Amino acid sequence: DADVTQTPRNRITKTGKRIMLECSQTKGHDRMYWYRQDPGLGLRLIYYSFDVKDINKGEISDGYSVSRQAQAKFSLSLESAIPNQTALYFCATSSVSGRTYNEQFFGPGTRLTVL
Amino acid sequence: AQTVTQSQPEMSVQEAETVTLSCTYDTSESDYYLFWYKQPPSRQMILVIRQEAYKQQNATENRFSVNFQKAAKSFSLKISDSQLGDAAMYFCAYRRVNRDDKIIFGKGTRLHILP
């Protein structure tokens, strides 16, 4: 079974609809992230969470909100989807042991299309 | 603000040959991590190699190695004996060593392997 799962894997929706993308992990990591990938722009950070009570805005948080329901679950919501939010969305997790940074593990991605 | 630049949007290499992907970054920090991630057509993000800035020795992972030039702020990836499975999008990424462990990604280089 995958360590980081995302649902749905693909979604088509209409402008103005509310959409929730879900991420679950079984790695026991405390840190979780949401990224957006657009062609030619790489990955950009939307929100990140160091633990259930610590949520932070990333580079492009406008139009998005998140919820950390538990250590293992981190959801991304688009309250009113717009076409320029069409993109590939990734969830990632990581942990830190003292100074040592452990790599971020990525989910398989969610392809979102807003018509 | 830190930035990561990949100046080659696309590259091609003959199977079994060696190819080098370029990456430069801008930072005022002295301690940080650098990464190369691979994204094959499956869209999964896979960590290829990472380098800690305080280490002078270049990181290697089997056929993948880096040329880390700290003074020049350059971090290139060399792939030896290229294989068809190496065809993918490659992202260079940077992370500071502190609590704020956001990763900053370059825009990517698409690598084609010619049979």
mmCIF file of C-alpha atoms in Angstrom:
data_model
loop_
_atom_site.group_PDB
_atom_site.id
_atom_site.type_symbol
_atom_site.label_atom_id
_atom_site.label_comp_id
_atom_site.label_asym_id
_atom_site.label_seq_id
_atom_site.Cartn_x
_atom_site.Cartn_y
_atom_site.Cartn_z
ATOM 1 C CA ASP A 1 0.000 0.000 0.000
ATOM 2 C CA ALA A 2 1.150 3.536 -0.797
ATOM 3 C CA ASP A 3 2.502 5.552 2.124
ATOM 4 C CA VAL A 4 0.936 8.822 0.926
ATOM 5 C CA THR A 5 -2.435 8.629 -0.788
ATOM 6 C CA GLN A 6 -4.500 11.316 -2.439
ATOM 7 C CA THR A 7 -8.165 11.273 -3.362
ATOM 8 C CA PRO A 8 -9.473 11.799 -5.917
ATOM 9 C CA ARG A 9 -6.759 11.135 -8.489
ATOM 10 C CA ASN A 10 -8.611 13.091 -11.148
ATOM 11 C CA ARG A 11 -11.469 15.563 -10.866
ATOM 12 C CA ILE A 12 -13.344 17.778 -13.281
ATOM 13 C CA THR A 13 -15.514 20.480 -11.801
ATOM 14 C CA LYS A 14 -17.222 23.704 -12.760
ATOM 15 C CA THR A 15 -16.429 27.286 -11.887
ATOM 16 C CA GLY A 16 -17.849 28.280 -8.513
ATOM 17 C CA LYS A 17 -18.035 24.769 -7.076
ATOM 18 C CA ARG A 18 -16.464 23.839 -3.758
ATOM 19 C CA ILE A 19 -13.845 21.130 -4.045
ATOM 20 C CA MET A 20 -11.934 19.179 -1.401
ATOM 21 C CA LEU A 21 -8.780 17.220 -2.084
ATOM 22 C CA GLU A 22 -7.779 14.752 0.570
ATOM 23 C CA CYS A 23 -4.412 13.417 1.622
ATOM 24 C CA SER A 24 -3.665 10.581 4.008
ATOM 25 C CA GLN A 25 -0.331 9.153 5.108
ATOM 26 C CA THR A 26 0.777 6.062 6.980
ATOM 27 C CA LYS A 27 4.389 7.155 7.438
ATOM 28 C CA GLY A 28 3.807 8.648 10.873
ATOM 29 C CA HIS A 29 5.249 11.977 9.754
ATOM 30 C CA ASP A 30 4.294 15.148 11.557
ATOM 31 C CA ARG A 31 4.763 17.519 8.635
ATOM 32 C CA MET A 32 2.447 17.701 5.657
ATOM 33 C CA TYR A 33 2.375 19.960 2.600
ATOM 34 C CA TRP A 34 0.218 20.872 -0.360
ATOM 35 C CA TYR A 35 1.843 21.880 -3.653
ATOM 36 C CA ARG A 36 0.500 22.924 -6.979
ATOM 37 C CA GLN A 37 2.246 22.081 -10.257
ATOM 38 C CA ASP A 38 1.646 24.042 -13.452
ATOM 39 C CA PRO A 39 3.442 23.417 -16.750
ATOM 40 C CA GLY A 40 6.630 25.448 -16.922
ATOM 41 C CA LEU A 41 6.338 26.664 -13.328
ATOM 42 C CA GLY A 42 7.520 23.739 -11.253
ATOM 43 C CA LEU A 43 5.939 23.059 -7.873
ATOM 44 C CA ARG A 44 4.708 25.883 -5.694
ATOM 45 C CA LEU A 45 3.784 25.566 -2.040
ATOM 46 C CA ILE A 46 0.163 26.323 -1.111
ATOM 47 C CA TYR A 47 0.002 25.431 2.600
ATOM 48 C CA TYR A 48 2.044 23.435 5.053
ATOM 49 C CA SER A 49 1.485 22.029 8.513
ATOM 50 C CA PHE A 50 4.067 21.055 11.136
ATOM 51 C CA ASP A 51 1.477 19.398 13.336
ATOM 52 C CA VAL A 52 -2.272 19.373 13.893
ATOM 53 C CA LYS A 53 -2.266 22.821 15.503
ATOM 54 C CA ASP A 54 0.348 24.460 13.306
ATOM 55 C CA ILE A 55 -0.763 25.470 9.810
ATOM 56 C CA ASN A 56 1.055 27.979 7.645
ATOM 57 C CA LYS A 57 0.462 29.722 4.360
ATOM 58 C CA GLY A 58 2.800 29.020 1.514
ATOM 59 C CA GLU A 59 3.671 30.951 -1.594
ATOM 60 C CA ILE A 60 0.245 30.827 -3.252
ATOM 61 C CA SER A 61 -2.438 30.345 -0.586
ATOM 62 C CA ASP A 62 -5.060 32.767 -1.960
ATOM 63 C CA GLY A 63 -8.223 30.929 -2.989
ATOM 64 C CA TYR A 64 -7.334 27.846 -0.924
ATOM 65 C CA SER A 65 -7.901 26.652 2.615
ATOM 66 C CA VAL A 66 -6.705 23.578 4.493
ATOM 67 C CA SER A 67 -7.685 21.394 7.394
ATOM 68 C CA ARG A 68 -5.417 19.096 9.403
ATOM 69 C CA GLN A 69 -7.968 16.689 10.806
ATOM 70 C CA ALA A 70 -5.394 14.389 12.361
ATOM 71 C CA GLN A 71 -1.681 13.774 12.153
ATOM 72 C CA ALA A 72 -2.301 11.510 9.186
ATOM 73 C CA LYS A 73 -4.824 13.637 7.277
ATOM 74 C CA PHE A 74 -4.453 16.992 5.550
ATOM 75 C CA SER A 75 -7.182 18.302 3.236
ATOM 76 C CA LEU A 76 -7.064 21.116 0.711
ATOM 77 C CA SER A 77 -10.230 23.003 -0.200
ATOM 78 C CA LEU A 78 -11.090 25.311 -3.016
ATOM 79 C CA GLU A 79 -14.073 27.246 -1.728
ATOM 80 C CA SER A 80 -15.121 28.546 -5.134
ATOM 81 C CA ALA A 81 -13.098 26.975 -7.902
ATOM 82 C CA ILE A 82 -11.937 29.080 -10.846
ATOM 83 C CA PRO A 83 -10.378 27.952 -14.154
ATOM 84 C CA ASN A 84 -6.866 29.159 -13.292
ATOM 85 C CA GLN A 85 -6.843 26.666 -10.423
ATOM 86 C CA THR A 86 -6.667 23.914 -13.025
ATOM 87 C CA ALA A 87 -3.434 22.136 -12.133
ATOM 88 C CA LEU A 88 -1.794 19.043 -10.703
ATOM 89 C CA TYR A 89 -1.893 19.037 -6.904
ATOM 90 C CA PHE A 90 0.551 17.149 -4.726
ATOM 91 C CA CYS A 91 0.499 16.303 -1.067
ATOM 92 C CA ALA A 92 3.812 15.577 0.646
ATOM 93 C CA THR A 93 5.004 14.544 4.098
ATOM 94 C CA SER A 94 8.274 14.725 5.969
ATOM 95 C CA SER A 95 9.808 14.403 9.399
ATOM 96 C CA VAL A 96 12.764 16.020 11.114
ATOM 97 C CA SER A 97 15.134 14.459 13.625
ATOM 98 C CA GLY A 98 17.165 17.194 15.253
ATOM 99 C CA ARG A 99 19.186 18.836 12.511
ATOM 100 C CA THR A 100 18.627 16.024 10.103
ATOM 101 C CA TYR A 101 16.080 16.767 7.464
ATOM 102 C CA ASN A 102 14.362 13.771 6.068
ATOM 103 C CA GLU A 103 13.155 13.900 2.508
ATOM 104 C CA GLN A 104 9.643 14.864 1.544
ATOM 105 C CA PHE A 105 7.568 11.943 0.318
ATOM 106 C CA PHE A 106 5.017 12.831 -2.313
ATOM 107 C CA GLY A 107 1.596 11.413 -3.022
ATOM 108 C CA PRO A 108 0.609 10.411 -6.567
ATOM 109 C CA GLY A 109 -1.004 13.749 -7.344
ATOM 110 C CA THR A 110 -4.542 14.907 -8.136
ATOM 111 C CA ARG A 111 -5.298 16.263 -11.581
ATOM 112 C CA LEU A 112 -7.922 18.995 -11.141
ATOM 113 C CA THR A 113 -9.695 20.617 -14.070
ATOM 114 C CA VAL A 114 -11.991 23.598 -13.513
ATOM 115 C CA LEU A 115 -14.268 24.340 -16.452
ATOM 116 C CA ALA B 1 14.326 35.431 -1.231
ATOM 117 C CA GLN B 2 15.773 32.198 -2.378
ATOM 118 C CA THR B 3 15.379 31.237 -6.020
ATOM 119 C CA VAL B 4 16.226 28.161 -8.058
ATOM 120 C CA THR B 5 16.901 28.419 -11.795
ATOM 121 C CA GLN B 6 17.007 25.633 -14.339
ATOM 122 C CA SER B 7 18.019 27.198 -17.626
ATOM 123 C CA GLN B 8 17.393 24.155 -19.830
ATOM 124 C CA PRO B 9 13.653 23.520 -20.364
ATOM 125 C CA GLU B 10 14.400 20.399 -22.437
ATOM 126 C CA MET B 11 17.367 18.181 -23.188
ATOM 127 C CA SER B 12 17.990 15.030 -25.161
ATOM 128 C CA VAL B 13 20.652 12.375 -24.808
ATOM 129 C CA GLN B 14 21.445 9.171 -26.606
ATOM 130 C CA GLU B 15 20.880 5.989 -24.652
ATOM 131 C CA ALA B 16 24.059 4.897 -22.788
ATOM 132 C CA GLU B 17 25.560 8.372 -23.036
ATOM 133 C CA THR B 18 26.132 10.874 -20.230
ATOM 134 C CA VAL B 19 24.088 14.011 -19.718
ATOM 135 C CA THR B 20 24.380 16.933 -17.313
ATOM 136 C CA LEU B 21 21.428 19.006 -16.136
ATOM 137 C CA SER B 22 22.169 22.482 -14.849
ATOM 138 C CA CYS B 23 20.821 24.260 -11.792
ATOM 139 C CA THR B 24 21.770 27.514 -10.122
ATOM 140 C CA TYR B 25 20.314 29.000 -6.990
ATOM 141 C CA ASP B 26 20.421 32.203 -5.066
ATOM 142 C CA THR B 27 20.630 32.368 -1.299
ATOM 143 C CA SER B 28 22.309 34.309 1.475
ATOM 144 C CA GLU B 29 22.273 31.269 3.758
ATOM 145 C CA SER B 30 25.407 29.226 4.409
ATOM 146 C CA ASP B 31 23.698 26.025 5.477
ATOM 147 C CA TYR B 32 21.058 24.384 3.318
ATOM 148 C CA TYR B 33 20.075 21.300 1.363
ATOM 149 C CA LEU B 34 19.860 20.829 -2.375
ATOM 150 C CA PHE B 35 17.888 18.122 -4.147
ATOM 151 C CA TRP B 36 17.160 16.659 -7.527
ATOM 152 C CA TYR B 37 13.705 15.154 -7.981
ATOM 153 C CA LYS B 38 12.574 13.058 -10.921
ATOM 154 C CA GLN B 39 9.015 13.086 -12.239
ATOM 155 C CA PRO B 40 8.356 10.330 -14.816
ATOM 156 C CA PRO B 41 5.167 10.206 -16.910
ATOM 157 C CA SER B 42 3.442 8.508 -13.971
ATOM 158 C CA ARG B 43 3.718 11.991 -12.318
ATOM 159 C CA GLN B 44 5.137 10.558 -9.117
ATOM 160 C CA MET B 45 7.815 12.781 -7.566
ATOM 161 C CA ILE B 46 10.897 10.719 -6.741
ATOM 162 C CA LEU B 47 13.956 11.952 -4.861
ATOM 163 C CA VAL B 48 17.050 11.193 -6.924
ATOM 164 C CA ILE B 49 19.823 12.713 -4.862
ATOM 165 C CA ARG B 50 20.454 15.291 -2.171
ATOM 166 C CA GLN B 51 23.410 17.365 -1.048
ATOM 167 C CA GLU B 52 24.044 19.077 2.274
ATOM 168 C CA ALA B 53 25.786 22.398 1.759
ATOM 169 C CA TYR B 54 28.272 21.896 4.591
ATOM 170 C CA LYS B 55 29.604 18.746 2.922
ATOM 171 C CA GLN B 56 32.304 19.383 0.349
ATOM 172 C CA GLN B 57 32.077 15.914 -1.153
ATOM 173 C CA ASN B 58 29.691 15.626 -4.080
ATOM 174 C CA ALA B 59 26.797 13.229 -3.525
ATOM 175 C CA THR B 60 26.465 10.139 -5.709
ATOM 176 C CA GLU B 61 23.722 7.554 -6.098
ATOM 177 C CA ASN B 62 24.622 4.802 -8.542
ATOM 178 C CA ARG B 63 24.526 6.401 -12.026
ATOM 179 C CA PHE B 64 23.539 9.801 -10.644
ATOM 180 C CA SER B 65 26.047 12.284 -9.291
ATOM 181 C CA VAL B 66 26.151 15.992 -8.639
ATOM 182 C CA ASN B 67 28.689 18.740 -9.133
ATOM 183 C CA PHE B 68 28.147 21.077 -6.204
ATOM 184 C CA GLN B 69 29.932 24.396 -6.519
ATOM 185 C CA LYS B 70 28.974 26.340 -3.401
ATOM 186 C CA ALA B 71 30.773 29.566 -4.239
ATOM 187 C CA ALA B 72 29.224 29.647 -7.683
ATOM 188 C CA LYS B 73 25.842 28.519 -6.299
ATOM 189 C CA SER B 74 25.679 25.798 -8.872
ATOM 190 C CA PHE B 75 24.282 22.275 -8.475
ATOM 191 C CA SER B 76 24.314 20.188 -11.637
ATOM 192 C CA LEU B 77 23.135 16.595 -12.019
ATOM 193 C CA LYS B 78 25.094 14.118 -14.097
ATOM 194 C CA ILE B 79 23.416 10.971 -15.340
ATOM 195 C CA SER B 80 25.817 8.346 -16.612
ATOM 196 C CA ASP B 81 24.933 5.466 -18.923
ATOM 197 C CA SER B 82 21.514 6.980 -19.647
ATOM 198 C CA GLN B 83 18.649 4.518 -19.792
ATOM 199 C CA LEU B 84 15.203 4.785 -21.345
ATOM 200 C CA GLY B 85 13.726 4.804 -17.847
ATOM 201 C CA ASP B 86 15.570 8.018 -17.089
ATOM 202 C CA ALA B 87 13.216 9.936 -19.382
ATOM 203 C CA ALA B 88 11.373 12.310 -17.094
ATOM 204 C CA MET B 89 11.030 15.834 -15.824
ATOM 205 C CA TYR B 90 13.837 16.708 -13.419
ATOM 206 C CA PHE B 91 13.448 19.350 -10.748
ATOM 207 C CA CYS B 92 16.218 21.003 -8.805
ATOM 208 C CA ALA B 93 15.165 22.124 -5.321
ATOM 209 C CA TYR B 94 16.525 24.029 -2.324
ATOM 210 C CA ARG B 95 15.720 24.029 1.375
ATOM 211 C CA ARG B 96 17.112 26.056 4.241
ATOM 212 C CA VAL B 97 18.251 24.311 7.415
ATOM 213 C CA ASN B 98 15.827 25.627 9.964
ATOM 214 C CA ARG B 99 12.325 25.077 11.232
ATOM 215 C CA ASP B 100 10.843 26.687 8.166
ATOM 216 C CA ASP B 101 11.544 23.737 5.911
ATOM 217 C CA LYS B 102 9.832 24.884 2.749
ATOM 218 C CA ILE B 103 11.335 23.494 -0.409
ATOM 219 C CA ILE B 104 11.773 25.845 -3.360
ATOM 220 C CA PHE B 105 11.661 24.132 -6.732
ATOM 221 C CA GLY B 106 13.064 25.131 -10.088
ATOM 222 C CA LYS B 107 10.813 25.033 -13.135
ATOM 223 C CA GLY B 108 12.184 21.735 -14.332
ATOM 224 C CA THR B 109 14.107 20.208 -17.233
ATOM 225 C CA ARG B 110 12.437 17.628 -19.431
ATOM 226 C CA LEU B 111 14.931 14.914 -20.365
ATOM 227 C CA HIS B 112 14.401 12.782 -23.470
ATOM 228 C CA ILE B 113 16.368 9.564 -23.981
ATOM 229 C CA LEU B 114 16.971 8.686 -27.622
ATOM 230 C CA PRO B 115 17.203 4.940 -28.381
#
